[in-house]
XYZ file of C-alpha atoms in Angstrom:
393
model
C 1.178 12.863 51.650
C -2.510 12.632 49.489
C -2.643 9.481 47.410
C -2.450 11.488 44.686
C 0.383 13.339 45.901
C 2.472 9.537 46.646
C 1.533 8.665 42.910
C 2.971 10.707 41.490
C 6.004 10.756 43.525
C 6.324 7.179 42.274
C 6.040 8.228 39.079
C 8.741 10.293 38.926
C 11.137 7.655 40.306
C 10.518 5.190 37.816
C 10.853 7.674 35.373
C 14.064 8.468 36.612
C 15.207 4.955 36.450
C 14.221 4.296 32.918
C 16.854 3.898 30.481
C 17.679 7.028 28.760
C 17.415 5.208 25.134
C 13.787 4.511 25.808
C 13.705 8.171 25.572
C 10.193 10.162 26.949
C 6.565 9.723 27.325
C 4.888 13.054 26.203
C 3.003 14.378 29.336
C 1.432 18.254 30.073
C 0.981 20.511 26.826
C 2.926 18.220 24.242
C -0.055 15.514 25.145
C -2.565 17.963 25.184
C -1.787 18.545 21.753
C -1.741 15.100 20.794
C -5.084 14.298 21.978
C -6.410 17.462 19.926
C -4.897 15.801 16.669
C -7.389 14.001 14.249
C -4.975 11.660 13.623
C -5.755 10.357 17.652
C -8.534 9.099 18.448
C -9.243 6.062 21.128
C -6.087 7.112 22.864
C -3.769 6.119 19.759
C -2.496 7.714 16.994
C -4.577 5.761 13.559
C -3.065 4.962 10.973
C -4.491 6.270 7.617
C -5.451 2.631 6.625
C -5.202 0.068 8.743
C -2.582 -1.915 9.186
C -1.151 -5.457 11.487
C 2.061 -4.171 13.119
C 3.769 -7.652 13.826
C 2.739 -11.419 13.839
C 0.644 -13.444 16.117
C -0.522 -16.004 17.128
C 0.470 -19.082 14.786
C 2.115 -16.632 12.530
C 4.289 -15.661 15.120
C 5.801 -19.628 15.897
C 5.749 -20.253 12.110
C 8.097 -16.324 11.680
C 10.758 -17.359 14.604
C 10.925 -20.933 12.874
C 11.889 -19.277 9.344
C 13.623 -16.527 11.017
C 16.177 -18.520 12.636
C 16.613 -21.630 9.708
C 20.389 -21.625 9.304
C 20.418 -21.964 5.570
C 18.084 -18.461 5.397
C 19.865 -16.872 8.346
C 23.134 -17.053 5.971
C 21.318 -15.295 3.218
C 20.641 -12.792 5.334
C 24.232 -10.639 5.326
C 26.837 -9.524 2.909
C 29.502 -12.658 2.790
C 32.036 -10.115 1.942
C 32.962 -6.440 3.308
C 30.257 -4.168 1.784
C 32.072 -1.348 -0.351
C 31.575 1.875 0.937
C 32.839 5.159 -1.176
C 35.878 6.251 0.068
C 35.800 9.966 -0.848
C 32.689 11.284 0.303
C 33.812 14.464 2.497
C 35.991 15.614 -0.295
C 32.542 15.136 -3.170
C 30.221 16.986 -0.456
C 32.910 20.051 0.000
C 32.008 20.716 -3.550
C 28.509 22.245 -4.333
C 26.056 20.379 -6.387
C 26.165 21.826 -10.065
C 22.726 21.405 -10.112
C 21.588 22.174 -6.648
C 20.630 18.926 -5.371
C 22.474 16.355 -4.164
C 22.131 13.348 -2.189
C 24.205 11.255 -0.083
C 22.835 7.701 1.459
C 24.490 6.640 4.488
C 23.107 3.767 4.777
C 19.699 2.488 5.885
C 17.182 5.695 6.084
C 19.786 8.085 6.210
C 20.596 10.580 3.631
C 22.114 14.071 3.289
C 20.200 15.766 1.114
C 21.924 19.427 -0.231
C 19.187 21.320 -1.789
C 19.129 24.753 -3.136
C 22.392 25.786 -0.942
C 20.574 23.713 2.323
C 21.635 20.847 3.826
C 18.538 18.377 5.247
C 19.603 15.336 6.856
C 17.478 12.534 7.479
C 16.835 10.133 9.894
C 21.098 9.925 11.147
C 21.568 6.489 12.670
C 25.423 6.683 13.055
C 25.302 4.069 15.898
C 26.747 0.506 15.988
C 23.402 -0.721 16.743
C 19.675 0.291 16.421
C 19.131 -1.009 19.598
C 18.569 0.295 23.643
C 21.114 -1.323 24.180
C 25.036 -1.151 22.835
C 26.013 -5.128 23.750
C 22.702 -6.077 22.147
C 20.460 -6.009 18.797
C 21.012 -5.522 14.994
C 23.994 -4.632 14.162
C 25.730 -2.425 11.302
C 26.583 -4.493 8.479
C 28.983 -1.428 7.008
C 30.578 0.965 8.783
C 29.601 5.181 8.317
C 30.732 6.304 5.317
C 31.947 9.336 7.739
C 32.386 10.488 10.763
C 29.388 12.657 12.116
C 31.099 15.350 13.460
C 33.109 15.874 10.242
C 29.933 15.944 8.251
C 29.721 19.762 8.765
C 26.894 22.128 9.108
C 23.611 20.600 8.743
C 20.749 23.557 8.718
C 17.643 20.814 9.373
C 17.378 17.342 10.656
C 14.781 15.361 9.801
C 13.141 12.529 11.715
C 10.550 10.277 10.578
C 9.802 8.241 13.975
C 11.043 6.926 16.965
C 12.214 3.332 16.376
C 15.639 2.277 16.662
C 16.669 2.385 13.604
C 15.574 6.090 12.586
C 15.893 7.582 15.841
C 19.195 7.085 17.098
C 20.376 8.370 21.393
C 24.285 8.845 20.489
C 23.657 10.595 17.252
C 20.778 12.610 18.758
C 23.232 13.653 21.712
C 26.075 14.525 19.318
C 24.160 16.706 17.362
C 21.973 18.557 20.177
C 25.342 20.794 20.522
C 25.194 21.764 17.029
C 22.825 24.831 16.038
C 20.239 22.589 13.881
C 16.780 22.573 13.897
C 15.276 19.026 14.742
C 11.869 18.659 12.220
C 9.886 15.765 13.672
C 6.457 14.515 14.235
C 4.231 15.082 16.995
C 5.015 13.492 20.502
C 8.929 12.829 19.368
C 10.346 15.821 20.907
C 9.756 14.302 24.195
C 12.690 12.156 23.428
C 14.675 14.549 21.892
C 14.245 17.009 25.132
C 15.035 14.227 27.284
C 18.522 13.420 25.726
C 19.186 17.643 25.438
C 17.401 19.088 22.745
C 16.130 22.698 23.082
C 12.773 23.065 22.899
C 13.137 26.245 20.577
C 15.206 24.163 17.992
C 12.462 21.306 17.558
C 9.266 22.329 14.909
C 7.019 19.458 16.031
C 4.499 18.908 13.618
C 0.979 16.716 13.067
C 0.554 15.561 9.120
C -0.468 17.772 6.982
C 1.606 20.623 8.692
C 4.492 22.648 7.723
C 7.372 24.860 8.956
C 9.888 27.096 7.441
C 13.685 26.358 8.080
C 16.328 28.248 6.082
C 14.208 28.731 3.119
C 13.221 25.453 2.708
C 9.170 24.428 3.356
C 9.384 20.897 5.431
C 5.896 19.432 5.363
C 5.141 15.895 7.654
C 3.238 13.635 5.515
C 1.196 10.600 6.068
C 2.743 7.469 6.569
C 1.460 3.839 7.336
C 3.384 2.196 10.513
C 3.621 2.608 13.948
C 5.639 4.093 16.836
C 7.138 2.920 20.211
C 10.764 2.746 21.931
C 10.114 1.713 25.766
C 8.614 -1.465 27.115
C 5.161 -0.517 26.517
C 4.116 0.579 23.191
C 1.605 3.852 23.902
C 1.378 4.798 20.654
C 1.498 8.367 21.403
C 4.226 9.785 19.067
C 3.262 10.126 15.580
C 5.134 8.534 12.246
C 5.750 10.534 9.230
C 7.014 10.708 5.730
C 8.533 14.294 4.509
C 8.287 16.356 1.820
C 10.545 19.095 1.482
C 10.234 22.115 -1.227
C 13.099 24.602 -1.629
C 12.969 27.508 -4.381
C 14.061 25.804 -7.407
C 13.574 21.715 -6.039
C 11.279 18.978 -4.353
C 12.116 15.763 -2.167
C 10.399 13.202 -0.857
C 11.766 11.007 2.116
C 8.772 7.946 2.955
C 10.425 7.422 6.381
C 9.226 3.301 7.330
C 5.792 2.869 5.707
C 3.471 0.573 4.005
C 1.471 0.757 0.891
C -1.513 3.129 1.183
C -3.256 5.229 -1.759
C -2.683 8.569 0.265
C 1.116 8.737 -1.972
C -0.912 10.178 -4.835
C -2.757 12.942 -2.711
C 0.451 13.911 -1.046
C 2.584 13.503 -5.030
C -0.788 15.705 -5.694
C -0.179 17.854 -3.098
C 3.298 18.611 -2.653
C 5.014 17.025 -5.871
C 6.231 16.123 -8.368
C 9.441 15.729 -6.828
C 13.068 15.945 -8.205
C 13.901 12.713 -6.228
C 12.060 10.507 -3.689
C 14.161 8.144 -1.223
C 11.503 5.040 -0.751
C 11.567 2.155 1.825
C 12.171 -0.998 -0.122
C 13.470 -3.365 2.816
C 12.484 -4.806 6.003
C 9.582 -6.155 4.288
C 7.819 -9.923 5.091
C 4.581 -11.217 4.939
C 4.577 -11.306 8.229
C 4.164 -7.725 8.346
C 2.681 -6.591 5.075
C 0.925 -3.557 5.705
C 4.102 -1.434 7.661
C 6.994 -1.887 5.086
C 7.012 -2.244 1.251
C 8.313 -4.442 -1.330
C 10.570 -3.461 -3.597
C 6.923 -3.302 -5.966
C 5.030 -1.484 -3.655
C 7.861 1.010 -3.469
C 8.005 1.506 -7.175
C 4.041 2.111 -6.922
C 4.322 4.634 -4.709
C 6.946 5.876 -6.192
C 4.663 6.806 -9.436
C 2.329 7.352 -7.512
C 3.922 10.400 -5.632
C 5.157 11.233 -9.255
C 1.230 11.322 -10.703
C 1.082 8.037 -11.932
C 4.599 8.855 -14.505
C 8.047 7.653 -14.512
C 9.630 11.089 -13.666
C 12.134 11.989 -10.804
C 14.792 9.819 -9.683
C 13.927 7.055 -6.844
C 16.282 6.312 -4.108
C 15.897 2.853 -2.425
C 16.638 3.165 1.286
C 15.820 1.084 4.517
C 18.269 -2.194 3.502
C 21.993 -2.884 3.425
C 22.811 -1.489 6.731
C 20.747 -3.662 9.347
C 19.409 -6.967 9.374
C 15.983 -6.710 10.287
C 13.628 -9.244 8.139
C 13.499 -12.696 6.885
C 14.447 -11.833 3.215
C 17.538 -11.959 1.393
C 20.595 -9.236 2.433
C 20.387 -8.456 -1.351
C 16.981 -9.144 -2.656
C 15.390 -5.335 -1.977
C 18.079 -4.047 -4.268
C 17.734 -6.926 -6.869
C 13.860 -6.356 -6.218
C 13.994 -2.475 -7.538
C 16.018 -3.137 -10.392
C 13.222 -5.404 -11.715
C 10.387 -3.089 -10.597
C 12.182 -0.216 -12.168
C 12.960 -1.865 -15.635
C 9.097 -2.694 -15.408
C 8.246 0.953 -14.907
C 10.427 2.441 -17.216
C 11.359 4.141 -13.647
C 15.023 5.839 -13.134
C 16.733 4.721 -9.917
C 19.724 5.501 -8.367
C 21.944 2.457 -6.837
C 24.543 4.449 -4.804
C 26.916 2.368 -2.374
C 27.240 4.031 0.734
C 28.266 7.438 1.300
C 28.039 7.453 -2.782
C 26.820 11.407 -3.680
C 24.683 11.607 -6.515
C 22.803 14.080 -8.600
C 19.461 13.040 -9.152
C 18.584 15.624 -12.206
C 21.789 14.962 -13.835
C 22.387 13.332 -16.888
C 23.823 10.036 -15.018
C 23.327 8.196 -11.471
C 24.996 5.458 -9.951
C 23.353 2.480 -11.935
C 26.069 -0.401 -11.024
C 24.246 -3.718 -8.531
C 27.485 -3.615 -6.778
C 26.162 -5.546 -3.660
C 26.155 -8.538 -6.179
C 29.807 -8.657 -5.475
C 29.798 -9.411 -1.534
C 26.004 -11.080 -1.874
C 25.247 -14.832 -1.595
C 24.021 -15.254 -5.290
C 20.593 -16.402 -5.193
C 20.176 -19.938 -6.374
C 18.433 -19.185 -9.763
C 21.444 -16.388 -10.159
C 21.127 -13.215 -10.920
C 19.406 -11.378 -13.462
C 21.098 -11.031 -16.407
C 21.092 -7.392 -18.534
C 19.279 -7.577 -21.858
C 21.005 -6.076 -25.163
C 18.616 -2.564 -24.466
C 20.209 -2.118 -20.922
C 16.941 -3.428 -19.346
C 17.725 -6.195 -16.657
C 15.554 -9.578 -17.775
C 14.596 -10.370 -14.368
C 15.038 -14.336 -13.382
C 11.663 -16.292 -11.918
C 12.190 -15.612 -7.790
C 12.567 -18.473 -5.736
């Protein structure tokens, strides 16, 4: 056997032996394409700013010291069970008066029904977003419903391949379903690997676009990272989405930090009927690969050209426990931004369906009922209807 020949032998075996969570390198055409993108260059995908992906260094001792204070660590979950709506399958079997509705899950997921379609993005119905199922963050609410009662879904959407957006058991359950799988480039190596077609994936660099069921899906630029294995290649892409059907537009920021590129894509591609924005996760620690509440309402208007138009949907918090901050501050945190903006927001609970063009949406801060209250309290509601936010601690 040539050297060559026992290398990659050995390559193969320890390929078979990795964990099937870890999911796939890309290899043969799939990285071919990859290196052609101009979002690649010096053997990594760039970000379109750039951007610190995790502490170091001193930063690093001084995170895991503050990460793991007990009085902090307490702040960190719900100290009651977190509602979740109790009727969802029988609001969904209904169709949207308006044609659009959506439906968060929890964390980054959310059905979105638009224009008789059904979109659903980034389905983490696992216990954990983890490798492993003994091990890692777990689910601070339960699904709102079960996955296989959910029903047809035409298009999933993914925005990358971290644990908590790309989920193996959910993944598997719905590779037997007919859907289409939209994601970014290099993630449909994992989604082959755990039995994904490779006719029903539309793989896609930023900037591009494919046509499912009438709808236009576009991957948009996003500012984060990738990586699900022990080494961290990054060779699949990250995206945010948006999605145009005939008569409405969505936006869905997958994990991302601030960036001006929200008003070329708003300029592009919106204004949008909704947006679902990542307000949680956030910490200094990592400030340029998740927002504040703030930065989400910025790029919020942003995407929006600078006005207060559309509905926002907060996503990325209530489900996991995954940063130093409060369990409730992101929600508290876009209830002030959004009173500051003169911006609408929607606060469903989970598995809540809303209309974001009607006349209403869920405005109630119901995780103030199973929160630790903050010790400066919460913000009290002004005569208007406008919260008067209390000084952060």
């Amino acid at each position: 056997m040539t050297g060559a020949g026992s290398t990659h032998s050995l390559r193969s075996r320890l390929r078979a032996l990795r964990p099937a969570a870890f999911g796939a390198d890309p290899d043969g055409e799939r990285m071919e394409r990859i290196r052609r993108s101009p979002n690649f260059a010096d053997g990594v995908f760039q970000n379109p700013v750039g951007a610190r992906t995790r502490p170091s260094g001193a930063s690093m001792k001084e995170f895991v010291k503050i990460y793991f204070q007990k009085e902090a660590r307490a702040r960190r979950s719900p100290i009651r069970s977190v509602p979740v709506h109790a009727t969802t399958l029988a609001d969904i079997a209904k169709p949207p008066a308006s044609g659009l509705r959506l439906t968060w899950m929890g964390h980054s997921s959310v059905l979105a029904e638009i224009d008789g379609r059904r979109v659903l993005f980034d389905p983490v119905w696992g216990d954990r977003c983890s490798p492993f199922a003994f091990a890692g963050p777990k689910r601070l609410h339960p699904v709102p419903v079960p996955l296989a009662a959910l029903g047809t879904v035409d298009v999933v959407v993914i925005s990358h391949d971290h644990y908590d957006h790309l989920d193996l058991p959910t993944i598997r359950a719905l590779a037997s379903s007919a859907t289409v799988f939209a994601v970014p480039l290099g993630v449909g190596a994992h989604l082959e690997r755990w039995g994904v077609p490779a006719d029903r994936l539309r793989e896609l660099d930023w900037n591009e676009s494919t046509e499912v069921a009438g709808l236009r899906l576009t991957a948009t630029p996003a500012r984060h990272f990738c990586g699900r294995g022990l080494r961290n290649q990054q060779h699949t892409l990250w995206a945010s989405w948006a999605v145009a059907g005939p008569e409405h537009r969505i936006y869905h920021s997958g994990d991302t930090g601030y960036f001006p590129g929200f008003k070329d894509i708003g300029a592009e591609h919106g204004p949008f009927d909704a947006t679902m924005i990542q307000i949680g996760a956030y910490s200094e620690y990592w400030p340029d690969i998740h927002m504040t509440p703030a930065e989400g309402m910025r790029a919020h208007l942003d995407l929006q050209g600078g006005k207060p138009s559309g509905a926002m949907l907060p996503i990325h918090w209530g489900t996991f426990n995954l940063a130093p901050h409060p369990w409730a501050e992101p929600g508290e945190g876009t209830v002030a931004a959004a009173a500051e903006a003169g911006a609408r927001i929607a606060l469903p609970r989970p598995g809540e369906p809303f209309e974001p063009t009607a006349e209403s949406v869920p405005s109630e801060s119901w995780w103030r009922a199973v929160a630790p209250e903050p010790a400066q309290g919460w913000a009290k509601p002004t005569g208007t209807g406008t919260p008067e936010v209390a000084p952060t601690a």
